[in-house]
Amino acid sequence: MTANIKKIPLAFGSTQIELNIPEGNISSIILPSEPEIKEGPAFLIKKALENPIKSRRLSEIVNQDSSVVIIVSDVTRPTPTAKLLPPLLEELYLGGAKDENITIVFALGLHRNQTEEESRKLVGEEIYEKIRCIQHDTLRCRRIGISSRGTPIEIFEDILDADVVIGTGSIEFHYYAGYSGGAKSVLPGVSSRESVITNHKMMIDEKAVSGRVDGPVRQDMEEAAKIFGLDFILNVMLDSKKEIVAAVAGDLVEAHRQGVEVVDSMYKVPVEPADAVIVSCGGFPKDINLFQANKALDNATQAVKAGGSIILVAECAEGIGNQVYECWNRECRSPDEAIERFKKCFEFGGHKTAIIAKVSKKFRLYLVSKLSDEETRNAFFIPMASVEDALSAVLAENPDAKIHLMPHGGQTLPVRIDT
């Protein structure tokens, strides 16, 4: 008797590949549950600003003499800043704030400077012309304190004397801060290199994972933002088409947590761990390189039994995607070596090698990509020419293996229900 075969399309770069899998081996297909958008973005943002969480309205906080700083995401983030700013400025004008007293700061963290064209596009032509827009500079930070975890709190000096500071951004899963948004606009957004690196060193902690707010990285960020005095946040939640589905405003922790609930309801999926998981990042740009693709792998680890297999489907058209990561992959001969090196020497980029090294000790990792076999093995994966070959390898070991399928690995976070 032949088994019933199910065809599952998996995104691979800008194309897709088809997986043929016996129905009997499928444990579940893990999909997000996205809400229907009933209201436009401007309405959702305005409503959030009119009903701030644990905070007065901005129009009640500012007056005509207030100097105001608005921190906005840089070009590497999906936040639709140009849609957030008009309703935000309207709320500020309602309280009497004047354009000449408002500064927009791009939160670069440790990322590269933006071109003027990128900055213009992010905030919108009209706003760029009438309001001062500047970029964060890690070399011009002043120490204002130290966190209880020992992180120096060194903040961009151009914003230290502002009367009111507002953080904007979007909330999604983040692989070591738990979630993006909230306090992240301060640390790493407008902090010094030393502050960011000291904070990021905690990413190897067991609690520093996607979908948790009690991890040390997120807690440290929030402590820094409180010491600095972040007055107000405006954060949005996006669906897979990058459309705004909800917005929250107000207190940097309380408002953030309400946003987190929205993200969880859309993208957290309860699962019983299976023998294996086949995960696609969701295609381009999420699988543009291995550095980005690892986020989907990270989510998938939650859905597999210890000792099980993960098949990552990621085109990686632009290779590894980070020189330090590539260098560590070449130089670390074993997972243990990578983990030990990271403990002794924190280097951004090298953290990916160490994180995957930890994962490779728990699970068998297969990769279907355009990387060479050597690059794949250096990164602690087993290279596979096709998803079919990888599936055959898993089924050769256990013909009855139960397998979860994650077509949107970058966006869905399985939540373990251990029976």
Short mmCIF file of N, CA and C in Angstrom, two decimals, residues 147-276:
data_model
loop_
_atom_site.label_atom_id
_atom_site.label_comp_id
_atom_site.label_asym_id
_atom_site.label_seq_id
_atom_site.Cartn_x
_atom_site.Cartn_y
_atom_site.Cartn_z
N SER A 147 23.94 49.95 35.07
CA SER A 147 22.80 49.10 35.42
C SER A 147 23.20 48.11 36.50
N SER A 148 22.19 47.47 37.12
CA SER A 148 22.47 46.51 38.19
C SER A 148 23.22 45.29 37.66
N ARG A 149 23.19 45.10 36.33
CA ARG A 149 23.94 43.99 35.73
C ARG A 149 25.32 44.44 35.25
N GLY A 150 25.67 45.68 35.55
CA GLY A 150 27.01 46.16 35.23
C GLY A 150 27.17 46.78 33.85
N THR A 151 26.06 47.07 33.19
CA THR A 151 26.17 47.72 31.87
C THR A 151 26.32 49.23 32.04
N PRO A 152 27.38 49.81 31.46
CA PRO A 152 27.51 51.27 31.54
C PRO A 152 26.39 51.90 30.70
N ILE A 153 25.70 52.87 31.26
CA ILE A 153 24.62 53.52 30.51
C ILE A 153 25.19 54.81 29.93
N GLU A 154 25.55 54.74 28.65
CA GLU A 154 26.18 55.86 27.95
C GLU A 154 25.30 56.23 26.77
N ILE A 155 24.74 57.44 26.83
CA ILE A 155 23.69 57.85 25.90
C ILE A 155 24.17 58.99 25.00
N PHE A 156 23.70 58.99 23.76
CA PHE A 156 24.00 60.03 22.77
C PHE A 156 23.76 61.42 23.38
N GLU A 157 24.80 62.24 23.43
CA GLU A 157 24.71 63.50 24.19
C GLU A 157 23.68 64.49 23.63
N ASP A 158 23.36 64.40 22.34
CA ASP A 158 22.41 65.35 21.75
C ASP A 158 20.99 65.19 22.31
N ILE A 159 20.72 64.08 22.99
CA ILE A 159 19.34 63.89 23.47
C ILE A 159 19.26 64.00 25.00
N LEU A 160 20.40 64.16 25.66
CA LEU A 160 20.40 64.13 27.13
C LEU A 160 19.68 65.32 27.76
N ASP A 161 19.65 66.45 27.05
CA ASP A 161 19.06 67.64 27.67
C ASP A 161 17.63 67.92 27.20
N ALA A 162 17.06 67.00 26.44
CA ALA A 162 15.68 67.21 25.96
C ALA A 162 14.70 67.11 27.13
N ASP A 163 13.59 67.86 27.03
CA ASP A 163 12.57 67.81 28.09
C ASP A 163 11.74 66.52 27.98
N VAL A 164 11.46 66.13 26.74
CA VAL A 164 10.61 64.94 26.51
C VAL A 164 11.25 64.07 25.44
N VAL A 165 11.43 62.78 25.76
CA VAL A 165 11.98 61.84 24.77
C VAL A 165 10.95 60.73 24.51
N ILE A 166 10.69 60.52 23.21
CA ILE A 166 9.70 59.53 22.78
C ILE A 166 10.40 58.46 21.96
N GLY A 167 10.17 57.20 22.29
CA GLY A 167 10.74 56.09 21.51
C GLY A 167 9.68 55.50 20.59
N THR A 168 10.03 55.30 19.31
CA THR A 168 9.08 54.65 18.39
C THR A 168 9.71 53.37 17.84
N GLY A 169 8.87 52.50 17.30
CA GLY A 169 9.40 51.26 16.73
C GLY A 169 8.29 50.26 16.50
N SER A 170 8.69 49.02 16.15
CA SER A 170 7.69 47.96 15.99
C SER A 170 8.06 46.80 16.90
N ILE A 171 7.04 46.05 17.31
CA ILE A 171 7.26 44.93 18.20
C ILE A 171 7.13 43.63 17.42
N GLU A 172 8.22 42.85 17.41
CA GLU A 172 8.19 41.50 16.83
C GLU A 172 9.13 40.64 17.67
N PHE A 173 9.17 39.34 17.39
CA PHE A 173 10.08 38.48 18.15
C PHE A 173 11.51 38.89 17.89
N HIS A 174 12.34 38.80 18.93
CA HIS A 174 13.76 39.08 18.77
C HIS A 174 14.53 37.96 19.45
N TYR A 175 15.55 37.43 18.77
CA TYR A 175 16.13 36.15 19.21
C TYR A 175 16.95 36.21 20.48
N TYR A 176 17.32 37.39 20.99
CA TYR A 176 17.93 37.39 22.34
C TYR A 176 17.36 38.48 23.25
N ALA A 177 16.63 39.45 22.69
CA ALA A 177 15.98 40.46 23.55
C ALA A 177 14.53 40.07 23.81
N GLY A 178 14.13 38.88 23.32
CA GLY A 178 12.75 38.42 23.51
C GLY A 178 11.81 39.02 22.48
N TYR A 179 11.79 40.36 22.45
CA TYR A 179 10.97 41.11 21.50
C TYR A 179 11.73 42.40 21.15
N SER A 180 11.43 42.95 19.97
CA SER A 180 11.95 44.28 19.65
C SER A 180 11.01 45.32 20.25
N GLY A 181 11.28 46.59 20.00
CA GLY A 181 10.39 47.66 20.48
C GLY A 181 10.68 48.09 21.91
N GLY A 182 9.86 49.03 22.40
CA GLY A 182 10.00 49.52 23.78
C GLY A 182 11.36 50.15 24.03
N ALA A 183 12.02 49.67 25.09
CA ALA A 183 13.30 50.24 25.53
C ALA A 183 14.43 50.10 24.53
N LYS A 184 14.24 49.25 23.51
CA LYS A 184 15.31 49.02 22.54
C LYS A 184 15.69 50.30 21.78
N SER A 185 14.78 51.28 21.75
CA SER A 185 15.14 52.52 21.04
C SER A 185 16.23 53.29 21.80
N VAL A 186 16.37 53.02 23.12
CA VAL A 186 17.45 53.66 23.90
C VAL A 186 18.71 52.79 23.90
N LEU A 187 18.55 51.53 24.33
CA LEU A 187 19.66 50.57 24.32
C LEU A 187 19.21 49.36 23.51
N PRO A 188 19.83 49.12 22.33
CA PRO A 188 21.04 49.70 21.76
C PRO A 188 20.88 51.00 20.98
N GLY A 189 19.64 51.41 20.66
CA GLY A 189 19.38 52.50 19.71
C GLY A 189 20.27 53.72 19.75
N VAL A 190 20.40 54.34 20.95
CA VAL A 190 21.17 55.59 21.03
C VAL A 190 22.26 55.47 22.11
N SER A 191 22.86 54.27 22.23
CA SER A 191 23.87 54.02 23.26
C SER A 191 25.26 53.86 22.65
N SER A 192 26.28 53.88 23.54
CA SER A 192 27.67 53.74 23.09
C SER A 192 27.98 52.29 22.75
N ARG A 193 29.08 52.11 22.06
CA ARG A 193 29.53 50.77 21.69
C ARG A 193 29.71 49.88 22.93
N GLU A 194 30.33 50.46 23.98
CA GLU A 194 30.57 49.67 25.19
C GLU A 194 29.26 49.24 25.85
N SER A 195 28.28 50.16 25.89
CA SER A 195 26.97 49.83 26.46
C SER A 195 26.33 48.67 25.71
N VAL A 196 26.34 48.78 24.39
CA VAL A 196 25.68 47.76 23.55
C VAL A 196 26.36 46.41 23.71
N ILE A 197 27.67 46.39 23.65
CA ILE A 197 28.39 45.12 23.73
C ILE A 197 28.24 44.47 25.11
N THR A 198 28.30 45.28 26.17
CA THR A 198 28.12 44.72 27.52
C THR A 198 26.73 44.11 27.64
N ASN A 199 25.72 44.81 27.11
CA ASN A 199 24.34 44.29 27.15
C ASN A 199 24.21 43.01 26.32
N HIS A 200 24.78 43.02 25.12
CA HIS A 200 24.62 41.88 24.21
C HIS A 200 25.37 40.63 24.67
N LYS A 201 26.35 40.81 25.54
CA LYS A 201 27.09 39.64 26.05
C LYS A 201 26.17 38.66 26.79
N MET A 202 25.05 39.19 27.27
CA MET A 202 24.12 38.34 28.03
C MET A 202 23.27 37.44 27.14
N MET A 203 23.46 37.54 25.81
CA MET A 203 22.60 36.78 24.89
C MET A 203 22.81 35.27 24.99
N ILE A 204 23.88 34.83 25.63
CA ILE A 204 24.16 33.41 25.73
C ILE A 204 23.39 32.78 26.91
N ASP A 205 22.75 33.64 27.72
CA ASP A 205 21.95 33.18 28.86
C ASP A 205 20.75 32.35 28.39
N GLU A 206 20.39 31.35 29.18
CA GLU A 206 19.27 30.44 28.82
C GLU A 206 17.95 31.19 28.61
N LYS A 207 17.75 32.31 29.32
CA LYS A 207 16.48 33.04 29.22
C LYS A 207 16.49 34.07 28.08
N ALA A 208 17.66 34.30 27.48
CA ALA A 208 17.75 35.30 26.40
C ALA A 208 17.31 34.66 25.09
N VAL A 209 15.99 34.43 24.97
CA VAL A 209 15.46 33.77 23.78
C VAL A 209 14.22 34.51 23.28
N SER A 210 13.84 34.18 22.06
CA SER A 210 12.66 34.74 21.43
C SER A 210 11.42 34.53 22.29
N GLY A 211 10.59 35.57 22.38
CA GLY A 211 9.28 35.40 23.01
C GLY A 211 9.26 35.43 24.53
N ARG A 212 10.37 35.85 25.17
CA ARG A 212 10.39 35.99 26.63
C ARG A 212 10.74 37.43 27.00
N VAL A 213 10.06 37.97 28.04
CA VAL A 213 10.39 39.34 28.47
C VAL A 213 11.23 39.34 29.74
N ASP A 214 11.45 38.14 30.31
CA ASP A 214 12.19 38.10 31.59
C ASP A 214 13.67 37.77 31.40
N GLY A 215 14.15 37.77 30.16
CA GLY A 215 15.57 37.48 29.90
C GLY A 215 16.44 38.68 30.30
N PRO A 216 17.73 38.44 30.56
CA PRO A 216 18.60 39.51 31.06
C PRO A 216 18.83 40.64 30.05
N VAL A 217 18.82 40.33 28.75
CA VAL A 217 19.09 41.37 27.75
C VAL A 217 17.96 42.41 27.76
N ARG A 218 16.72 41.93 27.69
CA ARG A 218 15.54 42.83 27.70
C ARG A 218 15.44 43.57 29.05
N GLN A 219 15.63 42.87 30.15
CA GLN A 219 15.52 43.50 31.48
C GLN A 219 16.56 44.62 31.65
N ASP A 220 17.77 44.35 31.16
CA ASP A 220 18.86 45.33 31.22
C ASP A 220 18.54 46.56 30.37
N MET A 221 17.97 46.31 29.17
CA MET A 221 17.58 47.41 28.29
C MET A 221 16.54 48.31 28.97
N GLU A 222 15.59 47.68 29.65
CA GLU A 222 14.51 48.45 30.28
C GLU A 222 15.02 49.24 31.48
N GLU A 223 15.97 48.65 32.20
CA GLU A 223 16.56 49.38 33.33
C GLU A 223 17.31 50.61 32.81
N ALA A 224 18.06 50.45 31.72
CA ALA A 224 18.81 51.57 31.12
C ALA A 224 17.86 52.67 30.66
N ALA A 225 16.75 52.28 30.02
CA ALA A 225 15.79 53.27 29.51
C ALA A 225 15.12 54.03 30.65
N LYS A 226 14.90 53.34 31.78
CA LYS A 226 14.30 54.01 32.95
C LYS A 226 15.29 54.99 33.57
N ILE A 227 16.55 54.56 33.71
CA ILE A 227 17.58 55.45 34.29
C ILE A 227 17.75 56.69 33.41
N PHE A 228 17.73 56.45 32.09
CA PHE A 228 17.85 57.59 31.16
C PHE A 228 16.61 58.48 31.26
N GLY A 229 15.44 57.86 31.42
CA GLY A 229 14.20 58.63 31.50
C GLY A 229 13.46 58.72 30.16
N LEU A 230 13.26 57.55 29.52
CA LEU A 230 12.45 57.52 28.29
C LEU A 230 11.01 57.81 28.71
N ASP A 231 10.44 58.90 28.21
CA ASP A 231 9.16 59.38 28.73
C ASP A 231 7.95 58.66 28.17
N PHE A 232 8.06 58.14 26.94
CA PHE A 232 6.84 57.69 26.26
C PHE A 232 7.26 56.82 25.08
N ILE A 233 6.47 55.79 24.77
CA ILE A 233 6.74 55.02 23.54
C ILE A 233 5.51 54.97 22.65
N LEU A 234 5.75 54.82 21.36
CA LEU A 234 4.70 54.54 20.38
C LEU A 234 5.21 53.38 19.53
N ASN A 235 4.60 52.22 19.68
CA ASN A 235 5.03 51.01 18.95
C ASN A 235 3.89 50.44 18.14
N VAL A 236 4.21 49.87 16.98
CA VAL A 236 3.17 49.23 16.15
C VAL A 236 3.49 47.74 15.98
N MET A 237 2.47 46.96 15.68
CA MET A 237 2.63 45.54 15.36
C MET A 237 2.27 45.35 13.89
N LEU A 238 3.10 44.56 13.18
CA LEU A 238 2.91 44.38 11.74
C LEU A 238 2.55 42.94 11.42
N ASP A 239 1.82 42.74 10.32
CA ASP A 239 1.56 41.37 9.87
C ASP A 239 2.63 40.97 8.84
N SER A 240 2.47 39.79 8.23
CA SER A 240 3.51 39.30 7.32
C SER A 240 3.62 40.14 6.05
N LYS A 241 2.60 40.95 5.77
CA LYS A 241 2.68 41.84 4.60
C LYS A 241 3.23 43.21 5.00
N LYS A 242 3.73 43.32 6.25
CA LYS A 242 4.29 44.57 6.80
C LYS A 242 3.23 45.65 6.99
N GLU A 243 1.95 45.24 7.09
CA GLU A 243 0.88 46.20 7.34
C GLU A 243 0.67 46.34 8.84
N ILE A 244 0.32 47.56 9.28
CA ILE A 244 0.07 47.80 10.72
C ILE A 244 -1.26 47.16 11.12
N VAL A 245 -1.23 46.29 12.13
CA VAL A 245 -2.48 45.66 12.59
C VAL A 245 -2.90 46.17 13.97
N ALA A 246 -1.96 46.78 14.70
CA ALA A 246 -2.28 47.32 16.02
C ALA A 246 -1.20 48.32 16.43
N ALA A 247 -1.53 49.18 17.40
CA ALA A 247 -0.57 50.16 17.92
C ALA A 247 -0.76 50.31 19.42
N VAL A 248 0.34 50.59 20.13
CA VAL A 248 0.27 50.86 21.57
C VAL A 248 1.11 52.11 21.87
N ALA A 249 0.70 52.84 22.92
CA ALA A 249 1.45 54.04 23.30
C ALA A 249 1.43 54.18 24.81
N GLY A 250 2.45 54.89 25.34
CA GLY A 250 2.48 55.17 26.77
C GLY A 250 3.75 54.73 27.45
N ASP A 251 3.61 54.12 28.64
CA ASP A 251 4.74 53.73 29.47
C ASP A 251 5.64 52.72 28.76
N LEU A 252 6.97 52.89 28.94
CA LEU A 252 7.92 52.08 28.16
C LEU A 252 7.83 50.58 28.44
N VAL A 253 7.37 50.18 29.64
CA VAL A 253 7.21 48.75 29.92
C VAL A 253 5.76 48.31 29.73
N GLU A 254 4.84 49.02 30.37
CA GLU A 254 3.43 48.60 30.35
C GLU A 254 2.83 48.58 28.93
N ALA A 255 3.12 49.64 28.16
CA ALA A 255 2.59 49.69 26.78
C ALA A 255 3.23 48.60 25.94
N HIS A 256 4.54 48.41 26.15
CA HIS A 256 5.25 47.37 25.40
C HIS A 256 4.62 46.00 25.64
N ARG A 257 4.29 45.70 26.92
CA ARG A 257 3.72 44.39 27.24
C ARG A 257 2.37 44.16 26.57
N GLN A 258 1.59 45.23 26.41
CA GLN A 258 0.30 45.06 25.71
C GLN A 258 0.54 44.76 24.24
N GLY A 259 1.60 45.36 23.69
CA GLY A 259 1.97 45.06 22.30
C GLY A 259 2.43 43.63 22.16
N VAL A 260 3.19 43.17 23.16
CA VAL A 260 3.69 41.79 23.18
C VAL A 260 2.53 40.79 23.13
N GLU A 261 1.45 41.11 23.84
CA GLU A 261 0.27 40.22 23.84
C GLU A 261 -0.31 40.08 22.43
N VAL A 262 -0.30 41.18 21.69
CA VAL A 262 -0.82 41.15 20.31
C VAL A 262 0.08 40.24 19.45
N VAL A 263 1.40 40.42 19.57
CA VAL A 263 2.35 39.61 18.80
C VAL A 263 2.18 38.13 19.14
N ASP A 264 2.06 37.84 20.44
CA ASP A 264 1.89 36.45 20.87
C ASP A 264 0.63 35.81 20.28
N SER A 265 -0.47 36.59 20.28
CA SER A 265 -1.73 36.02 19.79
C SER A 265 -1.66 35.72 18.29
N MET A 266 -0.80 36.47 17.58
CA MET A 266 -0.66 36.25 16.14
C MET A 266 0.33 35.14 15.80
N TYR A 267 1.44 35.10 16.53
CA TYR A 267 2.56 34.27 16.06
C TYR A 267 3.04 33.16 16.99
N LYS A 268 2.55 33.13 18.24
CA LYS A 268 2.93 32.01 19.10
C LYS A 268 1.97 30.86 18.85
N VAL A 269 2.52 29.69 18.59
CA VAL A 269 1.69 28.52 18.29
C VAL A 269 2.06 27.39 19.25
N PRO A 270 1.10 26.93 20.09
CA PRO A 270 1.43 25.84 21.00
C PRO A 270 1.67 24.53 20.23
N VAL A 271 2.76 23.85 20.52
CA VAL A 271 3.05 22.57 19.85
C VAL A 271 3.64 21.56 20.83
N GLU A 272 3.40 20.29 20.54
CA GLU A 272 4.12 19.24 21.25
C GLU A 272 5.38 18.96 20.45
N PRO A 273 6.55 18.92 21.08
CA PRO A 273 7.78 18.69 20.33
C PRO A 273 7.71 17.39 19.51
N ALA A 274 8.20 17.47 18.27
CA ALA A 274 8.18 16.32 17.36
C ALA A 274 9.60 15.78 17.17
N ASP A 275 9.72 14.73 16.34
CA ASP A 275 11.04 14.14 16.08
C ASP A 275 11.89 15.05 15.19
N ALA A 276 11.20 15.82 14.34
CA ALA A 276 11.94 16.69 13.41
C ALA A 276 11.06 17.88 13.02
#
